[in-house]
mmCIF file of C-alpha atoms in Angstrom:
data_model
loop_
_atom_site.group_PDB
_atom_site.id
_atom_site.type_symbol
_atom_site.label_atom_id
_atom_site.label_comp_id
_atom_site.label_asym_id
_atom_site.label_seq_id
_atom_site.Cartn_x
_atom_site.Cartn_y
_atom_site.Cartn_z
ATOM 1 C CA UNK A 993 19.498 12.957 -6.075
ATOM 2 C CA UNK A 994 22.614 13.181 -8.324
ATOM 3 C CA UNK A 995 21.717 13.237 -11.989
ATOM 4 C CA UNK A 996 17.789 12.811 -10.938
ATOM 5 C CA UNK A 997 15.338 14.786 -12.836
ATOM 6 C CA UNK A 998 14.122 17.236 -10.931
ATOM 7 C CA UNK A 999 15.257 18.724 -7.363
ATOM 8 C CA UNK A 1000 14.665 17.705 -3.839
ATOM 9 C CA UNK A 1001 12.725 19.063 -1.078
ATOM 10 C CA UNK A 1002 13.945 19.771 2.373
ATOM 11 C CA UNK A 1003 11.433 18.965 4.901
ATOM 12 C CA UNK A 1004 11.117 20.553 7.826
ATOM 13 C CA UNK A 1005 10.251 18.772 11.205
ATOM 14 C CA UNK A 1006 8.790 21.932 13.821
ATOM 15 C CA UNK A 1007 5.893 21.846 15.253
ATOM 16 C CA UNK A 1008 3.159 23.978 15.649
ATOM 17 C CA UNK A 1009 4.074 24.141 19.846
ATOM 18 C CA UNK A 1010 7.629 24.663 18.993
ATOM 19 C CA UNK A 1011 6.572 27.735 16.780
ATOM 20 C CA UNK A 1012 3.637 29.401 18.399
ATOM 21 C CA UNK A 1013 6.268 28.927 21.643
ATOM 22 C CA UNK A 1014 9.326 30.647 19.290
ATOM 23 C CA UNK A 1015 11.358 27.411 20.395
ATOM 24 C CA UNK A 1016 13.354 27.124 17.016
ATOM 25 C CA UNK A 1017 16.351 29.086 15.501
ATOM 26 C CA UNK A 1018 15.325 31.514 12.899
ATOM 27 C CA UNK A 1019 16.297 30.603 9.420
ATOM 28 C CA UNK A 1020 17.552 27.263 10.700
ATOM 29 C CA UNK A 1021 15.346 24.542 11.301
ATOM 30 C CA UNK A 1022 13.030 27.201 10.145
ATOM 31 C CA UNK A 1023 14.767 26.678 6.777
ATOM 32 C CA UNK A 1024 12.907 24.119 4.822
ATOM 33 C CA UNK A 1025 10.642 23.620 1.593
ATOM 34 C CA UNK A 1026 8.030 21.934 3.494
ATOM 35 C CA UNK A 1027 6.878 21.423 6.920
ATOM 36 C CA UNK A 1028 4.234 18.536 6.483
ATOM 37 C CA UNK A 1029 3.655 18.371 10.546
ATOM 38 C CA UNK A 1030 3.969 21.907 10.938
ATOM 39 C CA UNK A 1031 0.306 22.863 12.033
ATOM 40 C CA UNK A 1032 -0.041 19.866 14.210
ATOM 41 C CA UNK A 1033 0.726 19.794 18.087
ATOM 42 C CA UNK A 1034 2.475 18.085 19.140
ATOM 43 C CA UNK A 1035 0.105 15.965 21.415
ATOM 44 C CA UNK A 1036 -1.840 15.516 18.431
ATOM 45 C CA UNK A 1037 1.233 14.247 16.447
ATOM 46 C CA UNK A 1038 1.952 11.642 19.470
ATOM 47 C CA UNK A 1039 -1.831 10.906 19.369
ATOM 48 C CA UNK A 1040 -1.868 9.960 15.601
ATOM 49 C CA UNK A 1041 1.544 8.167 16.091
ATOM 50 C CA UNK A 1042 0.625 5.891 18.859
ATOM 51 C CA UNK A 1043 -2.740 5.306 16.776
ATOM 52 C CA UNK A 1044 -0.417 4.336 13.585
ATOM 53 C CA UNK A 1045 2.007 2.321 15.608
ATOM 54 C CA UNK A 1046 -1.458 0.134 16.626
ATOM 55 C CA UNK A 1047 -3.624 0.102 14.003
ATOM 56 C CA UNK A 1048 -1.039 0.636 11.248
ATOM 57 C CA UNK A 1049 1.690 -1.961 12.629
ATOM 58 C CA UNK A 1050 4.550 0.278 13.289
ATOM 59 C CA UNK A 1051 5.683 -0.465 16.411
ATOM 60 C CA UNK A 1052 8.752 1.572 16.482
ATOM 61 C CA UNK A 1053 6.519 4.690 16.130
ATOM 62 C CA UNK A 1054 5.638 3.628 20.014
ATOM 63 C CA UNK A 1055 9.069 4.283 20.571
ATOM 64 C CA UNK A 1056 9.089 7.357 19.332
ATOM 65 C CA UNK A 1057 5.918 8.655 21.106
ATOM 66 C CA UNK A 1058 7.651 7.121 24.367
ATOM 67 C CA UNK A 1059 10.999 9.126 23.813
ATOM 68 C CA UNK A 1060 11.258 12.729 26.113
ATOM 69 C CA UNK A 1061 11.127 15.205 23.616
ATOM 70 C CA UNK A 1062 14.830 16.916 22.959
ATOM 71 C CA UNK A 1063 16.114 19.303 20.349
ATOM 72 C CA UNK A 1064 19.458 17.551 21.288
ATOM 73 C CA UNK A 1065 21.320 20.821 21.133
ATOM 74 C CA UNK A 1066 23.697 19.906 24.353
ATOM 75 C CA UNK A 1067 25.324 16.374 24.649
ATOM 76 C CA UNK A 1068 23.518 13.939 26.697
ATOM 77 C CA UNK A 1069 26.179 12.877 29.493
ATOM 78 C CA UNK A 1070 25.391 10.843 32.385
ATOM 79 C CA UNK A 1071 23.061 12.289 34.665
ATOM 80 C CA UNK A 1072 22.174 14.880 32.074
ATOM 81 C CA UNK A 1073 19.473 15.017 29.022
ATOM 82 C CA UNK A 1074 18.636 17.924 27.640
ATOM 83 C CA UNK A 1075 14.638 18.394 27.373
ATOM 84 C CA UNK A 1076 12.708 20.441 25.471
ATOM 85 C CA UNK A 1077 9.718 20.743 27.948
ATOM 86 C CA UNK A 1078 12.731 22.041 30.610
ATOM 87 C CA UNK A 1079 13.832 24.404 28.284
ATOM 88 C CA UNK A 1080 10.938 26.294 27.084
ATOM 89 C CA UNK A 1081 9.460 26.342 31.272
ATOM 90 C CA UNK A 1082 6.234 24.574 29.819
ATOM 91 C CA UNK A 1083 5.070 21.163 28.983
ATOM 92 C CA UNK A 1084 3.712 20.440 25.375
ATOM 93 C CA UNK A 1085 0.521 19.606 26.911
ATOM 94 C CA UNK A 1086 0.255 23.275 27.729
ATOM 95 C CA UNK A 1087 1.163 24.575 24.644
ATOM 96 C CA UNK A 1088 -1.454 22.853 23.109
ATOM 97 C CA UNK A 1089 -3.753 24.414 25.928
ATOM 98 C CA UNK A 1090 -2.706 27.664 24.889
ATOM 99 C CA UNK A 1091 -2.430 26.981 21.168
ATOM 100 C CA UNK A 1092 -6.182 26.236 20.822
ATOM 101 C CA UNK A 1093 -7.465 28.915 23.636
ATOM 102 C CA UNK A 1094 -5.531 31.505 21.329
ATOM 103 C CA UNK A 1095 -6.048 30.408 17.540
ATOM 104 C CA UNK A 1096 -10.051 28.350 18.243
ATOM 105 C CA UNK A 1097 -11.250 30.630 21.078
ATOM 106 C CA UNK A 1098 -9.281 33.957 19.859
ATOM 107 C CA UNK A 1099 -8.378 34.145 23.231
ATOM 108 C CA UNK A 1100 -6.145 37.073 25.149
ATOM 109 C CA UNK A 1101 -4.435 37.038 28.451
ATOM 110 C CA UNK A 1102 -7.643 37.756 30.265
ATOM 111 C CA UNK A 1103 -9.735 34.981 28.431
ATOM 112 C CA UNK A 1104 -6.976 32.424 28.650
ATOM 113 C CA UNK A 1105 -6.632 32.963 32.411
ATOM 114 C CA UNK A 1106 -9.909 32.627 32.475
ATOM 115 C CA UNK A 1107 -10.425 29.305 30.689
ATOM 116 C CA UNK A 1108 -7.208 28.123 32.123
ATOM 117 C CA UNK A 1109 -8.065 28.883 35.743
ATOM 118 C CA UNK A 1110 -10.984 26.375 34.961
ATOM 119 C CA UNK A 1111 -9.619 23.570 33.714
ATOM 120 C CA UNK A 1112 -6.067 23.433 35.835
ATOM 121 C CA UNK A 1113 -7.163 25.773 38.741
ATOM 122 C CA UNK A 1114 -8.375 24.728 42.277
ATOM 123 C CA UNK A 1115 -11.103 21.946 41.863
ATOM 124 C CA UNK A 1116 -9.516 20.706 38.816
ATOM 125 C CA UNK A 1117 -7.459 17.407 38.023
ATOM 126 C CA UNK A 1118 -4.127 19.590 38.637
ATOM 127 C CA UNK A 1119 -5.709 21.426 41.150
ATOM 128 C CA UNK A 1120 -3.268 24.607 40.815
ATOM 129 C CA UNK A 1121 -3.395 27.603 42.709
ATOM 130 C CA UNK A 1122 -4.684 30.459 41.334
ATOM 131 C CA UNK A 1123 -1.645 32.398 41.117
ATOM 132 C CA UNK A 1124 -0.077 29.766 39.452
ATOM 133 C CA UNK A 1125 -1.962 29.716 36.531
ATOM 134 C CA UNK A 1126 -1.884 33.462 36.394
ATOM 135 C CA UNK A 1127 1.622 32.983 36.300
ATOM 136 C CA UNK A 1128 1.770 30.670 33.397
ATOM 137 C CA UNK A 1129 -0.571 32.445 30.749
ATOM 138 C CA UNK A 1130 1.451 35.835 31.581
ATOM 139 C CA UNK A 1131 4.843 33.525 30.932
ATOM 140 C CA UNK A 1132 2.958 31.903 27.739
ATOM 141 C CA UNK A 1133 2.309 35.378 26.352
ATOM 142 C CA UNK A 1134 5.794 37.085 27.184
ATOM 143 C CA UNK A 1135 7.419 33.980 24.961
ATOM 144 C CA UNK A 1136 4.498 34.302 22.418
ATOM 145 C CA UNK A 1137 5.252 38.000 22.138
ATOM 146 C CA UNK A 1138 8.714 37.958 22.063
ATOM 147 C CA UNK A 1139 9.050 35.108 19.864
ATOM 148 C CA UNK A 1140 6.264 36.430 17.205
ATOM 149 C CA UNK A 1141 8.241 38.307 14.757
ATOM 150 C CA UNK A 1142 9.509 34.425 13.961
ATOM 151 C CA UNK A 1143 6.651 33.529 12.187
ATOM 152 C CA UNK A 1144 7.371 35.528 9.423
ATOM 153 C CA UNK A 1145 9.747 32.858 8.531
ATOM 154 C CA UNK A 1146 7.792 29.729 8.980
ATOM 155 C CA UNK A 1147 8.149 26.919 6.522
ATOM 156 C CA UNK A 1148 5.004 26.602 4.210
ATOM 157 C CA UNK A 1149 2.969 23.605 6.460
ATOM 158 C CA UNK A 1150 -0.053 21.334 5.137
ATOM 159 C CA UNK A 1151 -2.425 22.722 7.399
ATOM 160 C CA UNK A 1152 -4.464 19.648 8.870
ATOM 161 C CA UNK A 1153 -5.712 21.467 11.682
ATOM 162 C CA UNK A 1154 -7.402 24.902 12.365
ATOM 163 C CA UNK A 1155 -4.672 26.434 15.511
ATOM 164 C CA UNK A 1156 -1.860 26.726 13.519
ATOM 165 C CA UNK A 1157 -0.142 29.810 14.214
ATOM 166 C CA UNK A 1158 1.447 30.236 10.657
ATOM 167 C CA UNK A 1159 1.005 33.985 10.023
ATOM 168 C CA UNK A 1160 2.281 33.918 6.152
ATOM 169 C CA UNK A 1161 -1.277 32.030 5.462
ATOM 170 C CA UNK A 1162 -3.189 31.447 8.030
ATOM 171 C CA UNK A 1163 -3.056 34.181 11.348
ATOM 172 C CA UNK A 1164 -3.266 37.509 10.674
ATOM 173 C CA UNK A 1165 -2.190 39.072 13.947
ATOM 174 C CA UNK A 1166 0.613 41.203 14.738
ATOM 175 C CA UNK A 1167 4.079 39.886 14.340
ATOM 176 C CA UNK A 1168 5.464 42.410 16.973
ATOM 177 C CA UNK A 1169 3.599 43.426 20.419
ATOM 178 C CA UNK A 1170 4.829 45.276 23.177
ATOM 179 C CA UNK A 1171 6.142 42.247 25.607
ATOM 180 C CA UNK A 1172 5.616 44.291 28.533
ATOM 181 C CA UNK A 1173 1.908 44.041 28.331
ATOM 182 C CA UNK A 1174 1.281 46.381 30.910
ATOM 183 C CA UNK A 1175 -2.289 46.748 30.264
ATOM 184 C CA UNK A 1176 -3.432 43.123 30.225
ATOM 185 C CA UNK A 1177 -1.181 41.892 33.337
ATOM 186 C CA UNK A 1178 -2.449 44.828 35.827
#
């Protein structure tokens, strides 16, 4: 905006999966004015987007909904995509699992497991085992721990919802924890 009055903003595009997972670069994508879908989930986001692509008449928003999520970070050759849901060793429909159990229900290891163990666990639609879900809440929390101290750096977000995981303005917690968590994965 050349000879505009004024500046510009730079908007950022993370989500609130893609930070309460630390899957983002610090002071990178990170590095905005802005983030106006940065306390949504992503399911939520593809929720409202399929809604607007309907009701709104935007069908290329379908499209988007429809496309595999992908930081496109490696080149996509033939045979290969890269995929964010690969690379973080959860789906976003977890994340938003986990999101809510932790910001809405306050929720630690022991709670989350046993929430989680509930709603995926044997007699469930997914029907896991067990030791599977066990094995997902302790992964959840290593990459929540480990990636905390990122928060610090969030872009300011328009907080529509009530999980984001925006420390700066809106969860107090710790920004560093021991990752080991010896105490809660006995």
């Amino acid at each position: 905006a050349r000879g505009a009055r004024g500046g510009c903003l730079v908007l950022g595009t993370a989500n609130v999966d893609e930070a309460l997972r630390g899957y983002y670069t610090k002071y990178d994508c990170s590095a905005a004015d802005l983030n106006p879908i940065g306390s949504v989930s992503k399911e939520d986001l593809k929720r409202f987007l399929s809604w607007a692509a309907g009701r709104l008449g935007y069908p290329e928003l379908a499209r988007v909904v429809a496309a595999p999520p992908t930081a496109e970070l490696e080149p996509t050759t033939e045979g290969y995509q890269q995929l964010d849901e690969v690379d973080m060793g959860m789906s976003y429909a977890e994340l938003s699992d986990y999101g809510r159990l932790r910001k809405q229900r306050r929720a630690g290891p022991l709670t989350m497991f046993r929430a989680l163990a509930a709603q995926w666990g044997p007699g469930s639609a997914r029907g896991l085992g067990l030791d599977v879900v066990a094995e997902k809440v302790k992964f959840f929390f290593r990459m929540y721990s480990t990636n905390r101290h990122k928060m610090t750096t969030l872009t300011p977000s328009y907080h529509a919802e009530d999980y984001s995981p925006d420390d700066n303005r809106h969860d107090l917690r710790p920004f560093l924890y021991n990752v080991a968590w010896q105490w809660q994965f006995r």
